[in-house]
Amino acid sequence: MPSRPAAGSSPALDSPAVGEVEPKDQQLMVALRIRPLSDLELEDGATVVAHKAGDQVVVLMDPGEDPEDPLRTHRSQEKTFIFDTVFDQQASQEDVYRATTQHLVEGVVSGYNATVFAYGPSGAGKTHTMLGTDAEPGIYLQTLTHLLRAIEETRDSADCSVSTSYLEIYNEAIRDLLNPSSGFLDLREDARGSIQIAGITEVSTSNAQEIMQLLTKGNRQHTQEPTAANQTSSRSHAVLQVTVRQRSRATNLAGAVRLGRLFMVDLAGSERASQTQNRGMRMKEGAHINRSLLALGNCINALREKGGSRAQYVNFRDSKLTRLLKDALGGNSRTVMIAHVSPASTHFEESRSTLLYAYRAKNIKTRVKRNLLKVSYHITQYTDVISDLRREIERLQCKVEKQEAQGRSEPGVQDAPGTAEHTPGASCPAWHRVRAERPARGPGTAPAPSPVGPPGVTGPAPALALTADLQRLLTLDLHRVLCPSNFPHIHHAAHALSCPRGLCDETAPIKGGGTS
């Protein structure tokens, strides 16, 4: 499963397009799932207050209502809500997938964007719906299995590739779950407002077994901690992104490429400190979760008003979560929201708040359009990156030569064995790190200064090793740019364009899709 960083190399959605169809307004689909009562709720004597009253209707009863009160109709908090579909405790994982997500798969293969996100309070069953178990797989695995099957049916007529990335938003910091050592990542917005995640790892996937390995690997890194409300409470928002690239074999290199993206989001649940009994770090995590969900709710309210007669400004910048879901809520995406509630009377307020937000989200409209990209656009992108990297390498080489010249001009300083002279323009620079032997130290001996330069040279050495590391990283980036396994035709064209005219007539080799 070759992986590659997506920063700077993944196609932008606003690239020049060919034969692009007119955007269409689509209503955001909202589904509701009511989970069964938990053992703890049954022990506490909770009663059921959320009832499915039809395929699209749910009734939330007021737990404090006295049925013999003659004035209850005037002050009752009982509410009836209508959604696109409602699932009760008898609904299976497959029922939920077929009704909410299955119809999105064909669109993603055809070049459309889609988003599915689970919303609701902590412990309402969001992770069960999205991830599921080995016996009852959730939306993640069912969607990807269906997606790969649909792509397999197009193999005879098109070249397709599927890549997956998995991240979490923890305390307003983005972390790559497939490569946690990469540190926190940044969100970047291009000139036309499309959000990109700089440095995220995308892994090519081709079968269900690889998918399960990816999910298992990512979930081991996903931040979860027990609270009084949920023994496996997610302390972060988890986002699984799937990118599908497809090019018809009947077209030439300049033909259009379809690019479809599917976001599947398991939101952390809103919390009340009095119920979760959180302290310290758990309370800090809960505050960040609630703040990001509040920003999401504000966006839903603003988008609801924007869908009416008033032009309303929508602030997506209050949270990393809302910035990441910008297209899903108000841009180019077919979006499904699956709201989750507990039927217990002890969670009446949380359920009522969730139902109100979900009901408001029904009025949100998005404008979807197929993403058809020109391959020639990306060839130009790659050659520009190659030129930038070469200029940077030349600058570093000049810097090293100056530092070496200064070092040789000092008395008593000689060239270290193992270092090599570099001539500008050489095809393969041969800088080598020289490591000095550490002198043996006996007990009580003062620590000797550790040499950092060549043998025989004390004190600060030229930044040869550091510069060599920078050059190695630049060369690695150049290799990744030139070796996109998903588009070998772009790779060959970019390689030919980057060589001096008339000096390259061979096909550039692809080595592992950019892995190091």
Short mmCIF file of C-alpha atoms in Angstrom, two decimals:
data_model
loop_
_atom_site.label_atom_id
_atom_site.label_comp_id
_atom_site.label_asym_id
_atom_site.label_seq_id
_atom_site.Cartn_x
_atom_site.Cartn_y
_atom_site.Cartn_z
CA MET A 1 0.00 0.00 0.00
CA PRO A 2 2.10 2.91 -1.19
CA SER A 3 1.55 6.18 0.61
CA ARG A 4 2.34 9.73 -0.32
CA PRO A 5 1.91 13.15 1.28
CA ALA A 6 -0.94 15.06 -0.25
CA ALA A 7 0.48 18.50 0.43
CA GLY A 8 1.16 20.36 -2.75
CA SER A 9 0.47 17.35 -4.97
CA SER A 10 -3.22 16.56 -4.66
CA PRO A 11 -5.36 18.10 -7.41
CA ALA A 12 -7.35 21.15 -6.41
CA LEU A 13 -11.07 21.07 -6.95
CA ASP A 14 -11.04 24.45 -8.65
CA SER A 15 -8.70 23.40 -11.45
CA PRO A 16 -9.66 24.19 -15.04
CA ALA A 17 -12.36 21.81 -16.12
CA VAL A 18 -13.58 20.37 -19.38
CA GLY A 19 -17.25 19.92 -20.20
CA GLU A 20 -18.29 20.65 -16.64
CA VAL A 21 -22.01 20.34 -16.04
CA GLU A 22 -23.99 23.16 -14.48
CA PRO A 23 -24.09 23.12 -10.66
CA LYS A 24 -27.30 21.82 -9.12
CA ASP A 25 -28.86 22.84 -5.81
CA GLN A 26 -29.43 19.89 -3.48
CA GLN A 27 -31.06 19.73 -0.08
CA LEU A 28 -28.99 18.37 2.78
CA MET A 29 -30.39 14.96 3.77
CA VAL A 30 -31.03 14.49 7.49
CA ALA A 31 -31.64 11.09 9.08
CA LEU A 32 -32.27 10.27 12.74
CA ARG A 33 -31.22 7.14 14.62
CA ILE A 34 -32.58 6.29 18.07
CA ARG A 35 -30.41 3.83 19.97
CA PRO A 36 -31.72 1.28 22.51
CA LEU A 37 -31.70 2.02 26.24
CA SER A 38 -28.37 1.14 27.85
CA ASP A 39 -28.04 -1.12 30.89
CA LEU A 40 -27.07 1.88 33.02
CA GLU A 41 -30.17 3.80 31.92
CA LEU A 42 -32.36 0.80 32.75
CA GLU A 43 -30.75 0.54 36.20
CA ASP A 44 -31.47 4.23 36.79
CA GLY A 45 -35.14 3.67 35.97
CA ALA A 46 -35.14 5.82 32.82
CA THR A 47 -38.22 5.73 30.62
CA VAL A 48 -38.42 5.98 26.83
CA VAL A 49 -39.34 9.49 25.65
CA ALA A 50 -38.20 9.38 21.99
CA HIS A 51 -40.56 7.36 19.79
CA LYS A 52 -40.56 6.64 16.07
CA ALA A 53 -44.06 7.52 14.85
CA GLY A 54 -43.50 6.75 11.15
CA ASP A 55 -40.79 6.34 8.56
CA GLN A 56 -40.04 10.08 8.79
CA VAL A 57 -41.57 11.14 12.12
CA VAL A 58 -40.22 11.11 15.67
CA VAL A 59 -42.06 12.27 18.79
CA LEU A 60 -40.13 13.50 21.83
CA MET A 61 -42.27 13.24 24.97
CA ASP A 62 -41.89 15.55 27.97
CA PRO A 63 -40.63 13.39 30.90
CA GLY A 64 -41.90 15.90 33.47
CA GLU A 65 -45.42 15.96 32.12
CA ASP A 66 -48.30 14.80 34.32
CA PRO A 67 -50.84 12.99 32.12
CA GLU A 68 -53.65 14.03 34.52
CA ASP A 69 -52.78 17.75 34.38
CA PRO A 70 -55.61 19.52 32.49
CA LEU A 71 -53.23 22.36 31.46
CA ARG A 72 -50.47 20.09 30.11
CA THR A 73 -51.32 20.91 26.47
CA HIS A 74 -50.42 24.57 27.07
CA ARG A 75 -47.06 24.02 28.74
CA SER A 76 -45.92 20.63 27.48
CA GLN A 77 -42.49 20.35 25.88
CA GLU A 78 -43.61 17.46 23.68
CA LYS A 79 -42.35 17.97 20.14
CA THR A 80 -42.85 16.25 16.80
CA PHE A 81 -40.06 16.34 14.20
CA ILE A 82 -40.03 15.26 10.56
CA PHE A 83 -36.81 14.07 8.89
CA ASP A 84 -35.91 12.36 5.63
CA THR A 85 -35.78 9.01 7.41
CA VAL A 86 -35.96 7.77 11.00
CA PHE A 87 -34.39 4.60 12.43
CA ASP A 88 -35.44 3.04 15.72
CA GLN A 89 -33.79 0.36 17.85
CA GLN A 90 -34.66 -2.42 15.39
CA ALA A 91 -32.75 -0.88 12.46
CA SER A 92 -29.62 -2.79 11.42
CA GLN A 93 -26.31 -1.32 10.31
CA GLU A 94 -27.09 -2.35 6.73
CA ASP A 95 -30.49 -0.63 6.89
CA VAL A 96 -28.83 2.63 7.92
CA TYR A 97 -26.15 2.37 5.22
CA ARG A 98 -28.59 1.61 2.40
CA ALA A 99 -30.91 4.48 3.30
CA THR A 100 -28.28 7.15 3.93
CA THR A 101 -24.99 6.49 2.16
CA GLN A 102 -25.29 3.87 -0.58
CA HIS A 103 -26.67 6.34 -3.13
CA LEU A 104 -23.59 8.57 -2.70
CA VAL A 105 -21.11 5.96 -3.96
CA GLU A 106 -21.99 6.12 -7.66
CA GLY A 107 -21.72 9.90 -7.53
CA VAL A 108 -18.22 9.78 -6.02
CA VAL A 109 -17.07 7.40 -8.77
CA SER A 110 -18.53 9.82 -11.33
CA GLY A 111 -16.57 12.77 -9.94
CA TYR A 112 -18.87 14.31 -7.32
CA ASN A 113 -18.04 15.16 -3.71
CA ALA A 114 -20.03 13.69 -0.83
CA THR A 115 -20.03 13.93 2.96
CA VAL A 116 -21.62 11.78 5.66
CA PHE A 117 -21.34 12.89 9.27
CA ALA A 118 -22.71 11.54 12.54
CA TYR A 119 -24.01 14.17 14.98
CA GLY A 120 -25.33 13.92 18.52
CA PRO A 121 -24.47 13.95 22.25
CA SER A 122 -21.85 11.74 23.86
CA GLY A 123 -22.90 8.11 24.12
CA ALA A 124 -25.70 8.36 21.54
CA GLY A 125 -24.22 5.73 19.18
CA LYS A 126 -22.35 7.78 16.57
CA THR A 127 -19.19 5.65 16.51
CA HIS A 128 -21.25 2.46 16.32
CA THR A 129 -22.99 3.79 13.20
CA MET A 130 -19.80 4.95 11.50
CA LEU A 131 -17.29 2.29 12.58
CA GLY A 132 -19.39 -0.59 13.88
CA THR A 133 -17.94 -3.95 14.90
CA ASP A 134 -16.51 -7.00 13.14
CA ALA A 135 -19.95 -8.63 13.23
CA GLU A 136 -21.83 -5.44 12.32
CA PRO A 137 -19.58 -3.21 10.19
CA GLY A 138 -20.51 0.44 10.03
CA ILE A 139 -20.69 3.02 7.27
CA TYR A 140 -16.90 3.24 6.87
CA LEU A 141 -16.34 -0.33 5.77
CA GLN A 142 -19.63 -0.81 3.91
CA THR A 143 -19.06 2.34 1.87
CA LEU A 144 -15.48 1.51 0.92
CA THR A 145 -16.36 -2.08 0.00
CA HIS A 146 -19.18 -0.86 -2.24
CA LEU A 147 -16.93 1.83 -3.70
CA LEU A 148 -14.19 -0.62 -4.67
CA ARG A 149 -16.77 -2.94 -6.21
CA ALA A 150 -18.17 -0.09 -8.30
CA ILE A 151 -14.69 0.89 -9.46
CA GLU A 152 -13.87 -2.70 -10.42
CA GLU A 153 -16.82 -2.63 -12.81
CA THR A 154 -15.24 0.30 -14.69
CA ARG A 155 -11.73 -1.20 -15.05
CA ASP A 156 -12.24 -2.11 -18.72
CA SER A 157 -13.08 1.44 -19.76
CA ALA A 158 -11.18 3.67 -17.32
CA ASP A 159 -8.04 3.91 -15.20
CA CYS A 160 -9.10 4.34 -11.57
CA SER A 161 -7.33 4.78 -8.28
CA VAL A 162 -8.56 5.05 -4.70
CA SER A 163 -6.62 6.66 -1.85
CA THR A 164 -7.57 7.01 1.79
CA SER A 165 -6.56 9.38 4.57
CA TYR A 166 -7.63 9.33 8.22
CA LEU A 167 -7.31 12.23 10.65
CA GLU A 168 -8.63 13.54 13.93
CA ILE A 169 -9.26 17.04 15.27
CA TYR A 170 -8.15 16.95 18.90
CA ASN A 171 -8.25 20.14 20.98
CA GLU A 172 -8.33 22.20 17.76
CA ALA A 173 -5.22 20.45 16.38
CA ILE A 174 -5.27 18.19 13.31
CA ARG A 175 -3.41 14.87 13.63
CA ASP A 176 -2.75 12.26 10.94
CA LEU A 177 -3.99 8.92 12.32
CA LEU A 178 -2.11 6.96 9.64
CA ASN A 179 1.17 8.77 10.38
CA PRO A 180 0.94 10.22 13.91
CA SER A 181 4.68 10.98 14.01
CA SER A 182 4.16 13.73 11.42
CA GLY A 183 2.92 16.08 14.16
CA PHE A 184 0.04 18.51 13.89
CA LEU A 185 -1.09 19.49 10.39
CA ASP A 186 -2.33 22.78 8.98
CA LEU A 187 -5.45 23.62 7.01
CA ARG A 188 -4.76 25.70 3.92
CA GLU A 189 -7.20 27.49 1.69
CA ASP A 190 -6.48 28.04 -1.98
CA ALA A 191 -7.38 31.13 -4.01
CA ARG A 192 -10.96 29.99 -4.55
CA GLY A 193 -11.68 28.80 -1.04
CA SER A 194 -11.07 25.05 -1.33
CA ILE A 195 -9.66 23.58 1.90
CA GLN A 196 -6.54 21.38 1.72
CA ILE A 197 -4.75 19.57 4.56
CA ALA A 198 -1.02 20.16 4.25
CA GLY A 199 1.06 17.01 4.74
CA ILE A 200 -1.77 14.49 5.19
CA THR A 201 -0.83 10.94 4.18
CA GLU A 202 -2.93 9.30 1.48
CA VAL A 203 -2.68 5.50 1.19
CA SER A 204 -3.70 3.68 -1.98
CA THR A 205 -6.27 0.95 -1.29
CA SER A 206 -7.50 -1.82 -3.56
CA ASN A 207 -9.39 -4.34 -1.43
CA ALA A 208 -11.44 -4.69 1.75
CA GLN A 209 -8.60 -6.32 3.70
CA GLU A 210 -6.36 -3.29 3.19
CA ILE A 211 -9.24 -1.06 4.26
CA MET A 212 -9.67 -2.97 7.52
CA GLN A 213 -5.93 -2.73 8.20
CA LEU A 214 -6.04 1.04 7.66
CA LEU A 215 -9.04 1.52 9.93
CA THR A 216 -7.51 -0.67 12.62
CA LYS A 217 -4.22 1.23 12.43
CA GLY A 218 -5.95 4.60 12.59
CA ASN A 219 -8.32 3.66 15.39
CA ARG A 220 -5.41 2.61 17.60
CA GLN A 221 -4.29 6.24 17.42
CA HIS A 222 -7.78 7.75 17.79
CA THR A 223 -8.09 9.52 21.14
CA GLN A 224 -10.68 7.80 23.35
CA GLU A 225 -11.11 8.00 27.11
CA PRO A 226 -13.80 6.74 29.52
CA THR A 227 -16.23 9.22 31.07
CA ALA A 228 -19.25 8.81 33.30
CA ALA A 229 -21.49 9.18 30.24
CA ASN A 230 -19.59 6.83 27.91
CA GLN A 231 -16.90 4.23 28.64
CA THR A 232 -15.39 4.62 25.14
CA SER A 233 -15.95 8.34 24.63
CA SER A 234 -14.30 9.83 21.54
CA ARG A 235 -12.26 12.85 22.62
CA SER A 236 -11.79 14.08 19.06
CA HIS A 237 -13.59 14.39 15.73
CA ALA A 238 -12.50 11.61 13.33
CA VAL A 239 -12.52 12.18 9.55
CA LEU A 240 -12.01 9.43 6.97
CA GLN A 241 -11.40 10.88 3.50
CA VAL A 242 -11.56 8.78 0.32
CA THR A 243 -10.39 10.21 -3.02
CA VAL A 244 -11.27 8.57 -6.35
CA ARG A 245 -9.44 9.55 -9.54
CA GLN A 246 -10.71 8.23 -12.87
CA ARG A 247 -9.62 8.80 -16.48
CA SER A 248 -11.25 7.26 -19.51
CA ARG A 249 -8.93 5.08 -21.59
CA ALA A 250 -10.53 6.46 -24.75
CA THR A 251 -9.00 9.92 -24.17
CA ASN A 252 -5.43 11.10 -24.69
CA LEU A 253 -3.12 12.64 -22.09
CA ALA A 254 -4.98 15.95 -22.29
CA GLY A 255 -8.29 14.25 -21.52
CA ALA A 256 -10.37 15.04 -18.46
CA VAL A 257 -9.87 13.30 -15.13
CA ARG A 258 -12.80 12.82 -12.78
CA LEU A 259 -12.01 13.56 -9.16
CA GLY A 260 -14.50 12.52 -6.47
CA ARG A 261 -14.04 12.90 -2.73
CA LEU A 262 -15.99 11.26 0.08
CA PHE A 263 -15.72 12.51 3.67
CA MET A 264 -17.04 10.30 6.48
CA VAL A 265 -17.01 12.11 9.82
CA ASP A 266 -17.55 10.73 13.32
CA LEU A 267 -18.06 13.84 15.44
CA ALA A 268 -17.24 13.82 19.13
CA GLY A 269 -20.34 14.22 21.27
CA SER A 270 -21.42 17.36 23.08
CA GLU A 271 -21.02 17.06 26.84
CA ARG A 272 -22.28 18.50 30.10
CA ALA A 273 -19.62 18.46 32.81
CA SER A 274 -22.24 17.58 35.44
CA GLN A 275 -23.10 14.35 33.60
CA THR A 276 -19.64 13.30 32.43
CA GLN A 277 -18.00 14.20 35.79
CA ASN A 278 -14.92 15.29 33.83
CA ARG A 279 -11.97 16.93 35.54
CA GLY A 280 -8.57 18.17 34.39
CA MET A 281 -7.66 17.11 30.85
CA ARG A 282 -11.07 15.50 30.24
CA MET A 283 -12.75 18.81 31.06
CA LYS A 284 -10.38 20.67 28.71
CA GLU A 285 -11.16 18.18 25.93
CA GLY A 286 -14.88 18.58 26.55
CA ALA A 287 -14.58 22.36 26.35
CA HIS A 288 -12.86 22.13 22.94
CA ILE A 289 -15.47 19.64 21.72
CA ASN A 290 -18.37 21.84 22.82
CA ARG A 291 -16.75 24.95 21.33
CA SER A 292 -16.32 23.31 17.92
CA LEU A 293 -19.85 21.90 17.98
CA LEU A 294 -21.19 25.34 18.92
CA ALA A 295 -19.39 26.76 15.87
CA LEU A 296 -20.98 24.01 13.78
CA GLY A 297 -24.41 24.87 15.17
CA ASN A 298 -23.88 28.56 14.40
CA CYS A 299 -22.98 27.66 10.81
CA ILE A 300 -26.11 25.52 10.51
CA ASN A 301 -28.26 28.40 11.77
CA ALA A 302 -26.63 30.89 9.39
CA LEU A 303 -26.93 28.52 6.41
CA ARG A 304 -30.57 27.92 7.24
CA GLU A 305 -31.26 31.66 7.06
CA LYS A 306 -29.12 31.99 3.95
CA GLY A 307 -31.33 29.44 2.22
CA GLY A 308 -34.26 31.80 2.63
CA SER A 309 -34.72 35.31 1.30
CA ARG A 310 -31.93 36.95 3.34
CA ALA A 311 -28.28 36.98 2.37
CA GLN A 312 -26.48 35.79 5.50
CA TYR A 313 -22.75 35.72 6.20
CA VAL A 314 -21.57 32.30 7.35
CA ASN A 315 -18.46 32.24 9.55
CA PHE A 316 -16.65 28.94 8.98
CA ARG A 317 -13.41 30.16 10.56
CA ASP A 318 -14.41 29.80 14.22
CA SER A 319 -13.22 26.18 14.31
CA LYS A 320 -11.03 23.70 12.43
CA LEU A 321 -14.09 21.46 12.22
CA THR A 322 -16.27 24.01 10.44
CA ARG A 323 -13.42 24.96 8.09
CA LEU A 324 -13.00 21.31 7.16
CA LEU A 325 -16.78 20.88 6.64
CA LYS A 326 -17.16 24.12 4.68
CA ASP A 327 -17.85 22.39 1.36
CA ALA A 328 -20.03 19.76 3.04
CA LEU A 329 -22.34 22.38 4.56
CA GLY A 330 -22.39 25.18 2.04
CA GLY A 331 -20.31 24.23 -0.97
CA ASN A 332 -19.77 21.56 -3.59
CA SER A 333 -20.92 18.36 -1.89
CA ARG A 334 -23.82 15.98 -1.53
CA THR A 335 -24.23 15.80 2.23
CA VAL A 336 -25.98 13.44 4.66
CA MET A 337 -26.31 14.19 8.36
CA ILE A 338 -27.17 11.26 10.66
CA ALA A 339 -28.36 12.62 14.00
CA HIS A 340 -28.25 10.31 17.03
CA VAL A 341 -30.24 10.49 20.25
CA SER A 342 -30.80 8.39 23.34
CA PRO A 343 -34.46 7.55 24.03
CA ALA A 344 -33.92 7.85 27.80
CA SER A 345 -35.81 10.41 29.85
CA THR A 346 -32.55 11.26 31.64
CA HIS A 347 -31.16 12.63 28.33
CA PHE A 348 -34.23 14.65 27.35
CA GLU A 349 -32.46 18.02 27.10
CA GLU A 350 -29.59 16.66 24.98
CA SER A 351 -32.04 14.85 22.69
CA ARG A 352 -34.21 17.95 22.27
CA SER A 353 -31.19 20.11 21.40
CA THR A 354 -29.94 17.55 18.86
CA LEU A 355 -33.35 17.25 17.21
CA LEU A 356 -33.67 21.03 16.91
CA TYR A 357 -30.27 21.39 15.23
CA ALA A 358 -30.93 18.46 12.91
CA TYR A 359 -34.32 19.87 11.95
CA ARG A 360 -32.76 23.23 11.11
CA ALA A 361 -30.11 21.53 8.96
CA LYS A 362 -32.85 20.22 6.67
CA ASN A 363 -33.13 23.67 5.10
CA ILE A 364 -29.46 23.82 4.06
CA LYS A 365 -28.79 23.61 0.33
CA THR A 366 -25.51 22.79 -1.39
CA ARG A 367 -24.47 23.29 -5.02
CA VAL A 368 -22.97 20.13 -6.45
CA LYS A 369 -21.01 19.86 -9.66
CA ARG A 370 -18.85 17.19 -11.22
CA ASN A 371 -15.10 17.74 -10.93
CA LEU A 372 -13.50 17.26 -14.36
CA LEU A 373 -9.82 18.17 -14.38
CA LYS A 374 -7.41 18.78 -17.26
CA VAL A 375 -4.33 16.61 -17.02
CA SER A 376 -2.26 19.26 -18.83
CA TYR A 377 -2.93 21.57 -15.89
CA HIS A 378 -1.18 19.15 -13.53
CA ILE A 379 1.78 18.64 -15.87
CA THR A 380 2.37 22.39 -15.62
CA GLN A 381 2.01 22.15 -11.84
CA TYR A 382 4.60 19.39 -11.58
CA THR A 383 7.15 21.14 -13.81
CA ASP A 384 6.80 24.32 -11.75
CA VAL A 385 7.46 22.37 -8.55
CA ILE A 386 10.48 20.69 -10.17
CA SER A 387 11.93 24.07 -11.14
CA ASP A 388 11.44 25.42 -7.62
CA LEU A 389 13.14 22.38 -6.06
CA ARG A 390 16.11 22.63 -8.43
CA ARG A 391 16.58 26.31 -7.64
CA GLU A 392 16.51 25.51 -3.92
CA ILE A 393 19.11 22.74 -4.36
CA GLU A 394 21.41 25.10 -6.28
CA ARG A 395 21.05 27.72 -3.53
CA LEU A 396 21.97 25.18 -0.85
CA GLN A 397 24.93 23.94 -2.89
CA CYS A 398 26.30 27.48 -3.18
CA LYS A 399 25.85 27.97 0.55
CA VAL A 400 27.77 24.77 1.32
CA GLU A 401 30.64 25.75 -1.00
CA LYS A 402 30.97 29.14 0.70
CA GLN A 403 31.00 27.53 4.14
CA GLU A 404 33.63 25.00 3.03
CA ALA A 405 35.79 27.77 1.59
CA GLN A 406 35.60 29.68 4.86
CA GLY A 407 36.49 26.53 6.80
CA ARG A 408 39.56 25.80 4.64
CA SER A 409 40.81 29.38 5.03
CA GLU A 410 41.10 28.90 8.81
CA PRO A 411 44.58 27.69 9.99
CA GLY A 412 44.80 24.04 10.98
CA VAL A 413 41.56 23.05 9.29
CA GLN A 414 41.80 20.34 6.66
CA ASP A 415 39.23 18.61 4.53
CA ALA A 416 37.72 15.69 6.32
CA PRO A 417 38.16 12.28 4.74
CA GLY A 418 34.92 11.06 3.29
CA THR A 419 33.67 14.47 2.18
CA ALA A 420 33.45 15.11 -1.53
CA GLU A 421 33.88 18.24 -3.58
CA HIS A 422 30.81 19.31 -5.48
CA THR A 423 30.79 20.92 -8.88
CA PRO A 424 27.71 23.02 -9.71
CA GLY A 425 25.65 21.23 -12.31
CA ALA A 426 26.80 17.72 -11.33
CA SER A 427 24.05 15.19 -11.78
CA CYS A 428 24.48 13.50 -8.43
CA PRO A 429 25.74 15.52 -5.42
CA ALA A 430 27.72 13.36 -3.01
CA TRP A 431 27.59 15.03 0.38
CA HIS A 432 28.29 12.63 3.22
CA ARG A 433 27.82 13.05 6.93
CA VAL A 434 31.08 12.45 8.83
CA ARG A 435 30.67 11.22 12.39
CA ALA A 436 33.59 11.44 14.81
CA GLU A 437 34.40 8.79 17.37
CA ARG A 438 33.52 9.79 20.90
CA PRO A 439 36.55 9.56 23.24
CA ALA A 440 36.23 7.07 26.07
CA ARG A 441 35.49 8.60 29.45
CA GLY A 442 36.30 7.13 32.79
CA PRO A 443 34.38 7.72 35.99
CA GLY A 444 34.76 11.24 37.29
CA THR A 445 36.13 12.50 34.04
CA ALA A 446 34.70 15.79 32.88
CA PRO A 447 32.64 15.43 29.73
CA ALA A 448 34.72 16.25 26.69
CA PRO A 449 33.27 18.54 24.06
CA SER A 450 31.57 16.42 21.45
CA PRO A 451 32.96 17.21 18.02
CA VAL A 452 30.30 18.16 15.54
CA GLY A 453 32.47 18.54 12.49
CA PRO A 454 35.10 16.47 10.69
CA PRO A 455 37.83 14.69 12.71
CA GLY A 456 40.47 17.10 13.93
CA VAL A 457 38.17 20.10 13.88
CA THR A 458 36.78 21.41 17.17
CA GLY A 459 34.06 23.92 17.73
CA PRO A 460 31.14 24.67 15.45
CA ALA A 461 31.56 23.06 12.04
CA PRO A 462 30.01 24.27 8.81
CA ALA A 463 26.35 23.31 8.54
CA LEU A 464 27.29 20.51 6.17
CA ALA A 465 25.22 17.78 7.80
CA LEU A 466 22.17 20.03 8.20
CA THR A 467 22.39 21.19 4.60
CA ALA A 468 22.81 17.59 3.44
CA ASP A 469 19.64 16.69 5.32
CA LEU A 470 17.78 19.56 3.67
CA GLN A 471 19.05 18.51 0.28
CA ARG A 472 18.04 14.90 0.92
CA LEU A 473 14.53 16.02 1.87
CA LEU A 474 14.27 18.18 -1.23
CA THR A 475 15.40 15.28 -3.39
CA LEU A 476 12.81 13.07 -1.69
CA ASP A 477 10.10 15.65 -2.38
CA LEU A 478 11.24 15.78 -6.01
CA HIS A 479 10.98 12.00 -6.19
CA ARG A 480 7.47 12.09 -4.73
CA VAL A 481 6.38 14.76 -7.18
CA LEU A 482 7.76 12.78 -10.12
CA CYS A 483 6.34 9.43 -9.01
CA PRO A 484 2.58 9.73 -8.47
CA SER A 485 1.46 6.12 -8.79
CA ASN A 486 -2.08 7.22 -9.53
CA PHE A 487 -1.10 9.13 -12.72
CA PRO A 488 1.84 7.46 -14.48
CA HIS A 489 1.07 9.34 -17.70
CA ILE A 490 1.55 12.66 -15.87
CA HIS A 491 4.79 11.32 -14.40
CA HIS A 492 6.23 10.44 -17.81
CA ALA A 493 5.20 13.77 -19.35
CA ALA A 494 6.62 15.79 -16.45
CA HIS A 495 9.89 13.83 -16.60
CA ALA A 496 10.27 14.54 -20.32
CA LEU A 497 9.47 18.23 -19.91
CA SER A 498 11.96 18.62 -17.05
CA CYS A 499 14.93 17.35 -19.11
CA PRO A 500 16.94 19.50 -21.54
CA ARG A 501 15.40 19.39 -24.97
CA GLY A 502 16.55 16.43 -27.00
CA LEU A 503 18.44 14.76 -24.14
CA CYS A 504 15.70 12.50 -22.79
CA ASP A 505 13.93 9.90 -24.86
CA GLU A 506 13.34 7.25 -22.21
CA THR A 507 10.36 6.49 -20.00
CA ALA A 508 10.93 7.56 -16.42
CA PRO A 509 10.73 4.63 -13.97
CA ILE A 510 8.15 4.63 -11.19
CA LYS A 511 9.50 3.38 -7.88
CA GLY A 512 6.85 2.51 -5.35
CA GLY A 513 4.61 5.52 -5.74
CA GLY A 514 6.73 7.88 -3.71
CA THR A 515 7.42 5.91 -0.60
CA SER A 516 10.68 6.39 1.16
#
